[in-house]
Coordinates of C-alpha atoms and ligand atoms in Angstrom, one line a residue:
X1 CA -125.7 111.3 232.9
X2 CA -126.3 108.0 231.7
X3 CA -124.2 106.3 229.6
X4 CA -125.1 102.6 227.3
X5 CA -122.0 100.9 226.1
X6 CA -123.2 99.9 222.6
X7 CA -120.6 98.4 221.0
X8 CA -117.3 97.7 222.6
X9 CA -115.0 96.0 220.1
X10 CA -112.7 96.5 217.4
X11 CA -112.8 96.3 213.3
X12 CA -113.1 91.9 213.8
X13 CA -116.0 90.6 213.4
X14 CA -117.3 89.3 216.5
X15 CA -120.9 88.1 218.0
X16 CA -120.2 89.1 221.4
X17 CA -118.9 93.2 220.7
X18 CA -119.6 95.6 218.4
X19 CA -117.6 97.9 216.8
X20 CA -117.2 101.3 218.7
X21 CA -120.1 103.3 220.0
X22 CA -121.5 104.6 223.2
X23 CA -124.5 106.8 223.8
X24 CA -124.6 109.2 226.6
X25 CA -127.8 110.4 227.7
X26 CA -128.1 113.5 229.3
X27 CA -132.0 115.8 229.8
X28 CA -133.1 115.5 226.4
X29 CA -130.4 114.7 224.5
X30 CA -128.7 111.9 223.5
X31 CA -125.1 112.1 222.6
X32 CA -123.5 109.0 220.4
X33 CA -119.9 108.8 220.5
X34 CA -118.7 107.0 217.6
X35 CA -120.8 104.9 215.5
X36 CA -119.1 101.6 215.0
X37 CA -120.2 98.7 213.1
X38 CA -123.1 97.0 214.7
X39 CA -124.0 99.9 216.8
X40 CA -127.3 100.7 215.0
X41 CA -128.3 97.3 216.4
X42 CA -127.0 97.5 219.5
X43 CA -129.1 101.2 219.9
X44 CA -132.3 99.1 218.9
X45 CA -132.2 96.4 221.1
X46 CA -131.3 98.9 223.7
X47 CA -135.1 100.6 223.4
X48 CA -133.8 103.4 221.4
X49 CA -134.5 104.7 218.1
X50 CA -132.2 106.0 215.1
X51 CA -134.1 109.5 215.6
X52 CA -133.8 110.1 219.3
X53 CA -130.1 110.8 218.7
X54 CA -129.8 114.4 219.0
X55 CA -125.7 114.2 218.3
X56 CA -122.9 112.1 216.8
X57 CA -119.3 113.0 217.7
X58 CA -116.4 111.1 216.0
X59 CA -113.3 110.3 217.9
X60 CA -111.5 109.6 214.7
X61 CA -112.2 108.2 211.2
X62 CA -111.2 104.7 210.7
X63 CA -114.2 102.1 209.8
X64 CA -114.8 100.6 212.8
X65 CA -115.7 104.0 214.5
X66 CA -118.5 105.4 211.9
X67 CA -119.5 102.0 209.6
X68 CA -123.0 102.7 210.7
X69 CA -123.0 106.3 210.7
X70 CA -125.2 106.1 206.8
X71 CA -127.5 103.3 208.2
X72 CA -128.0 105.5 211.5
X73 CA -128.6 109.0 209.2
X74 CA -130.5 107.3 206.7
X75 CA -132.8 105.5 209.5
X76 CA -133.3 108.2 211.4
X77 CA -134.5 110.8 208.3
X78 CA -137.0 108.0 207.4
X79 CA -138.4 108.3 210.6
X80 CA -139.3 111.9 210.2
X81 CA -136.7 113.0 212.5
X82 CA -135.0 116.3 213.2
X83 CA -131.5 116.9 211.0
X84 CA -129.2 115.2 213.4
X85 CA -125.4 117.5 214.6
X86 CA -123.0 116.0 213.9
X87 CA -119.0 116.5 214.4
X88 CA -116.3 115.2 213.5
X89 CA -112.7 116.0 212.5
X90 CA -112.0 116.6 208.5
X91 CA -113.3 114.8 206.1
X92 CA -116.6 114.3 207.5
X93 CA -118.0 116.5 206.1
X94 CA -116.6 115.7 202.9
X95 CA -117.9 112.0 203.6
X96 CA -121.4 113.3 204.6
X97 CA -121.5 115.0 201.0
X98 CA -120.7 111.8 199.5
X99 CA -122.9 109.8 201.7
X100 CA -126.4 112.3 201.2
X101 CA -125.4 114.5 198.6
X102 CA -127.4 114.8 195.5
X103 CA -124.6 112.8 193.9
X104 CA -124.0 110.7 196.5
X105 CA -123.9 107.1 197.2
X106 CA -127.8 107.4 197.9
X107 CA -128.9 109.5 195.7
X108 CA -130.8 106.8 193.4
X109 CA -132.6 105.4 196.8
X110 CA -133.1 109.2 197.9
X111 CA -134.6 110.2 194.3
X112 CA -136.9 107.4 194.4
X113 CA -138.0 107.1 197.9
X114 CA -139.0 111.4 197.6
X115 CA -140.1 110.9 193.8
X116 CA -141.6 107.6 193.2
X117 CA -145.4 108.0 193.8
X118 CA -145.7 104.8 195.6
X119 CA -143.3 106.1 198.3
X120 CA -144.8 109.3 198.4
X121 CA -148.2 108.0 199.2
X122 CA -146.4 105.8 202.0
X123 CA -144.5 108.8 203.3
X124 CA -148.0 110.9 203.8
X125 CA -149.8 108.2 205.0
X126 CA -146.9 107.9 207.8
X127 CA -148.0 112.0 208.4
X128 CA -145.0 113.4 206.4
X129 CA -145.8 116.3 204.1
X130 CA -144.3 116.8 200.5
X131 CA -142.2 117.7 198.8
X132 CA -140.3 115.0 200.7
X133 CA -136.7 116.8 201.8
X134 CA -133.2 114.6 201.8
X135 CA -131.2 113.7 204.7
X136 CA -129.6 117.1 205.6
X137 CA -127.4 116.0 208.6
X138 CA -125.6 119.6 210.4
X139 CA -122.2 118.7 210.1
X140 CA -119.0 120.3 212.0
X141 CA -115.5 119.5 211.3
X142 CA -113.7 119.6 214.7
X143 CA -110.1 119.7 215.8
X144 CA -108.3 118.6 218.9
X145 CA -108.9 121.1 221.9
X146 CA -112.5 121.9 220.1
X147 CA -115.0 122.5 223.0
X148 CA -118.4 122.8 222.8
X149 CA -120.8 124.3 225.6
X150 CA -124.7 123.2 225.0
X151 CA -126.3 124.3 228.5
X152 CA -126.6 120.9 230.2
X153 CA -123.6 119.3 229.2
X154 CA -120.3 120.2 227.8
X155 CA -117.5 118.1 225.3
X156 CA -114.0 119.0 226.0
X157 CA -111.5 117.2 223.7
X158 CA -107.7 117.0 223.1
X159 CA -105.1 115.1 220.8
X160 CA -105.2 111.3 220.7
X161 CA -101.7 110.0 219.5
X162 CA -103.4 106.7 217.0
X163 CA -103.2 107.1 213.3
X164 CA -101.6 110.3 212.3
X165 CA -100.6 112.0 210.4
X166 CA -103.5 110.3 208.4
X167 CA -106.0 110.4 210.8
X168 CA -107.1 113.4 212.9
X169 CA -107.6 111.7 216.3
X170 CA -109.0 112.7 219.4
X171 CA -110.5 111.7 223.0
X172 CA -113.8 113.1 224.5
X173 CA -114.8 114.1 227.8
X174 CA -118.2 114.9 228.9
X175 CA -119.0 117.4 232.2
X176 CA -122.5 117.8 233.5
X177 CA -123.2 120.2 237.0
X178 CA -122.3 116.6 238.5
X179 CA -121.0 114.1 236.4
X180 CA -117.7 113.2 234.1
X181 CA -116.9 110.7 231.7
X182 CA -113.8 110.3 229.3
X183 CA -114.0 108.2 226.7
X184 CA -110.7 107.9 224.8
X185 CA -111.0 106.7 221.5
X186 CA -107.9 105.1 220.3
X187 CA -105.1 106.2 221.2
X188 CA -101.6 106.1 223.3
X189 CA -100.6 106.8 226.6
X190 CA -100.0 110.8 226.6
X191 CA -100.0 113.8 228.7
X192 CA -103.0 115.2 227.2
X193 CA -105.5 112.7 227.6
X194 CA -104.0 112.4 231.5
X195 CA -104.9 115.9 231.6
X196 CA -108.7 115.4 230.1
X197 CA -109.3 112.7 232.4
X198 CA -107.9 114.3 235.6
X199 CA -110.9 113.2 238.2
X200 CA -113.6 112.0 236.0
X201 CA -115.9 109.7 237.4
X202 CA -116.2 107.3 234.6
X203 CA -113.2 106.4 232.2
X204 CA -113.4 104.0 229.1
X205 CA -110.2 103.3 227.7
X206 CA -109.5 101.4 224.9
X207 CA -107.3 98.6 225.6
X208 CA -105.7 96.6 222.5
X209 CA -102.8 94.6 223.9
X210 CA -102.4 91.7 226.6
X211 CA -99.8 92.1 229.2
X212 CA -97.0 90.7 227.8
X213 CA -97.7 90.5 224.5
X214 CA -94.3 92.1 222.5
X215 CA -95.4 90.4 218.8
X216 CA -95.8 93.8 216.9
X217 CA -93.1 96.8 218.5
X218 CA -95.3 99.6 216.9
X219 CA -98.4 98.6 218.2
X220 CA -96.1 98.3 221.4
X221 CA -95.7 101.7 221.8
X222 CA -99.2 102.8 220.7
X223 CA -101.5 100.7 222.5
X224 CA -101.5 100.8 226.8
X225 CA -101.7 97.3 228.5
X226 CA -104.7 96.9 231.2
X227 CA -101.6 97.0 233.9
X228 CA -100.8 100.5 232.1
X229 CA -104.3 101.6 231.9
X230 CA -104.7 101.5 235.1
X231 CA -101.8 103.1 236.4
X232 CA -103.2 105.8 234.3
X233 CA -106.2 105.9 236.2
X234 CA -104.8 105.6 239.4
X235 CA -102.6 108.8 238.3
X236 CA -106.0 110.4 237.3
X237 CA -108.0 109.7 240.4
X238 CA -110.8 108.4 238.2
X239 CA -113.4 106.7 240.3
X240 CA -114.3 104.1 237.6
X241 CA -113.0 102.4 234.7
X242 CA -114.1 100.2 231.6
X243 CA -111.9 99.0 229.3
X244 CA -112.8 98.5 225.9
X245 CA -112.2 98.0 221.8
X246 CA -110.8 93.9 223.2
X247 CA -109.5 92.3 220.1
X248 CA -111.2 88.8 219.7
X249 CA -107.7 87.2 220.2
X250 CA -107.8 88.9 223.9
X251 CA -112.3 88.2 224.7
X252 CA -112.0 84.4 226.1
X253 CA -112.9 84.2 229.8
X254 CA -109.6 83.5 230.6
X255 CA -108.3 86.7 228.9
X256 CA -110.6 88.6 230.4
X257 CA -110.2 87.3 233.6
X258 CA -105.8 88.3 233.7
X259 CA -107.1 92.2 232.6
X260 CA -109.5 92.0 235.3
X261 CA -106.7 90.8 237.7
X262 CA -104.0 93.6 236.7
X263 CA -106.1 95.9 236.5
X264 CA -107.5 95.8 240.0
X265 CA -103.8 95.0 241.5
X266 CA -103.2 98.5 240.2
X267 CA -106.2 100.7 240.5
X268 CA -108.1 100.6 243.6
X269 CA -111.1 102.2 242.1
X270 CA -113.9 100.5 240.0
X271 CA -112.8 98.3 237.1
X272 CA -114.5 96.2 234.9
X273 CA -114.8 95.3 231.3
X274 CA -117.0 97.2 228.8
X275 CA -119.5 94.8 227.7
X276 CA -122.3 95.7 224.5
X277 CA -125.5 97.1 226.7
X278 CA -124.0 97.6 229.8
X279 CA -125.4 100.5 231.0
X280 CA -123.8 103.2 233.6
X281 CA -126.1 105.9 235.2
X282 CA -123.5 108.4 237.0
X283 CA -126.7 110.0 238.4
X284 CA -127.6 107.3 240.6
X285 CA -126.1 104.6 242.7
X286 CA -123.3 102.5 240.3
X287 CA -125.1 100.0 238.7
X288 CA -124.8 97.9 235.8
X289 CA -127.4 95.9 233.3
X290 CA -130.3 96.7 231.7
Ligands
LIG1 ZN1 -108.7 103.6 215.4

């Protein structure tokens, strides 16, 4: 299983991260989780192409987990790819339809780019055949707890305390015959995502609050410190951890450098920070980098 960190920040704007996404390679498939903003960049300049992903799984709904999701549908039908799976919890499918639906936001581009001669000439010349079909991505709204079994690899998920009751929210977990990776989404300390990542090999956590830092009391209760995050993985047994989803207030050096610090005076396993393009093969040896 290898996974490419390719975007690791939050809904600001920033040069350094983008917005979430992280694409997990295992055999032949190639699993994106989440689909941030900037992330269809980041999977470029990592080698890949919109069309090798095989499936997109959605934490939760807020902008800064699926802003690329059209670009990265879109781009990967005009490539001639195969319909893409995709799951999510409610309304995605609902968003989908008014994405790629024949009255969707894309309809005009999609009418002209299967009617318009010019494009059809283009689009047989590239090897496709006509009549040109529309983006027909296989969505499949999911729920906290969903599990899915496809052979190689298996998703687990459970309940991710964040935005609700407006937002369904959830964390992942990945199992191969010998790998395990958690990836949290957003979301608060809680039972349940202790549970899902009870001796995974690789955790990213999001992490949206310095040590210290009391300024907003919700946010307080909702969002782990690094000092917490690691406790949690300690408690876990995880052999790794990543944080991730760093606000821009907390991504200069020295910021980085005090999460570095509590995290490792509390976990004595792995821990690092997520950075766009790192990449962690948790078949081989650790290593990071390209
Ligand atoms: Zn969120």
């Amino acid at each position: 299983m290898k996974i490419i960190c390719l975007g690791t920040g939050c809904p600001e704007p920033s040069v350094r991260r983008a917005s979430s996404g992280y694409l997990v390679e295992i055999g032949e498939d190639r699993v994106l989780l989440d689909c941030g903003g900037g992330v269809f960049d980041r999977l470029i300049q990592s080698g890949r192409r919109p069309s090798d992903i095989t499936h997109i799984f959605f934490t939760h709904l807020h902008s800064d987990h699926m802003m690329d999701y059209a670009r990265l549908v879109h781009a990967a039908w005009d490539e001639g790819g195969a319909p893409v799976k995709v799951f999510g919890p409610p309304p995605i499918a609902e968003i989908t339809e008014k994405l790629f639906g024949r009255h969707g936001v894309f309809a005009t581009d999609l009418i002209a780019r299967t009617e318009n001669p010019g494009s059809q000439e283009v689009w047989e010349e590239r090897g496709g055949v006509l009549p040109r079909p529309w983006p027909e991505p296989h969505v499949v709204e999911i729920e906290p707890g969903h599990r899915i079994d496809a052979g190689l690899w298996c998703l687990s998920s459970c309940n991710a305390p964040h935005a609700q009751p407006q937002l369904t929210c959830m964390a992942f977990r990945l199992d191969t015959a010998d790998a395990s990776f958690v990836y949290t989404g957003d979301t608060a300390l809680c039972d349940d995502v202790e549970t899902l990542a009870r001796g995974a090999d690789l955790l990213i956590h999001w992490c949206y609050r310095m040590v210290g830092d009391e300024a907003h009391p919700f946010i307080r209760s909702m969002s782990p410190d690094a000092v917490e995050i690691a406790q949690l993985a300690g408690r876990c047994r995880v052999k790794q951890l990543l944080l991730t989803h760093l606000r821009t207030a907390m991504d200069d050096a020295t910021s980085r450098d005090k999460m570095l610090y509590h995290m490792r005076a509390h976990f004595s396993g792995k821990a690092d920070i997520a950075e766009d393009l790192m990449v962690i093969d948790l078949a081989a040896p650790q290593s990071h980098g390209q």
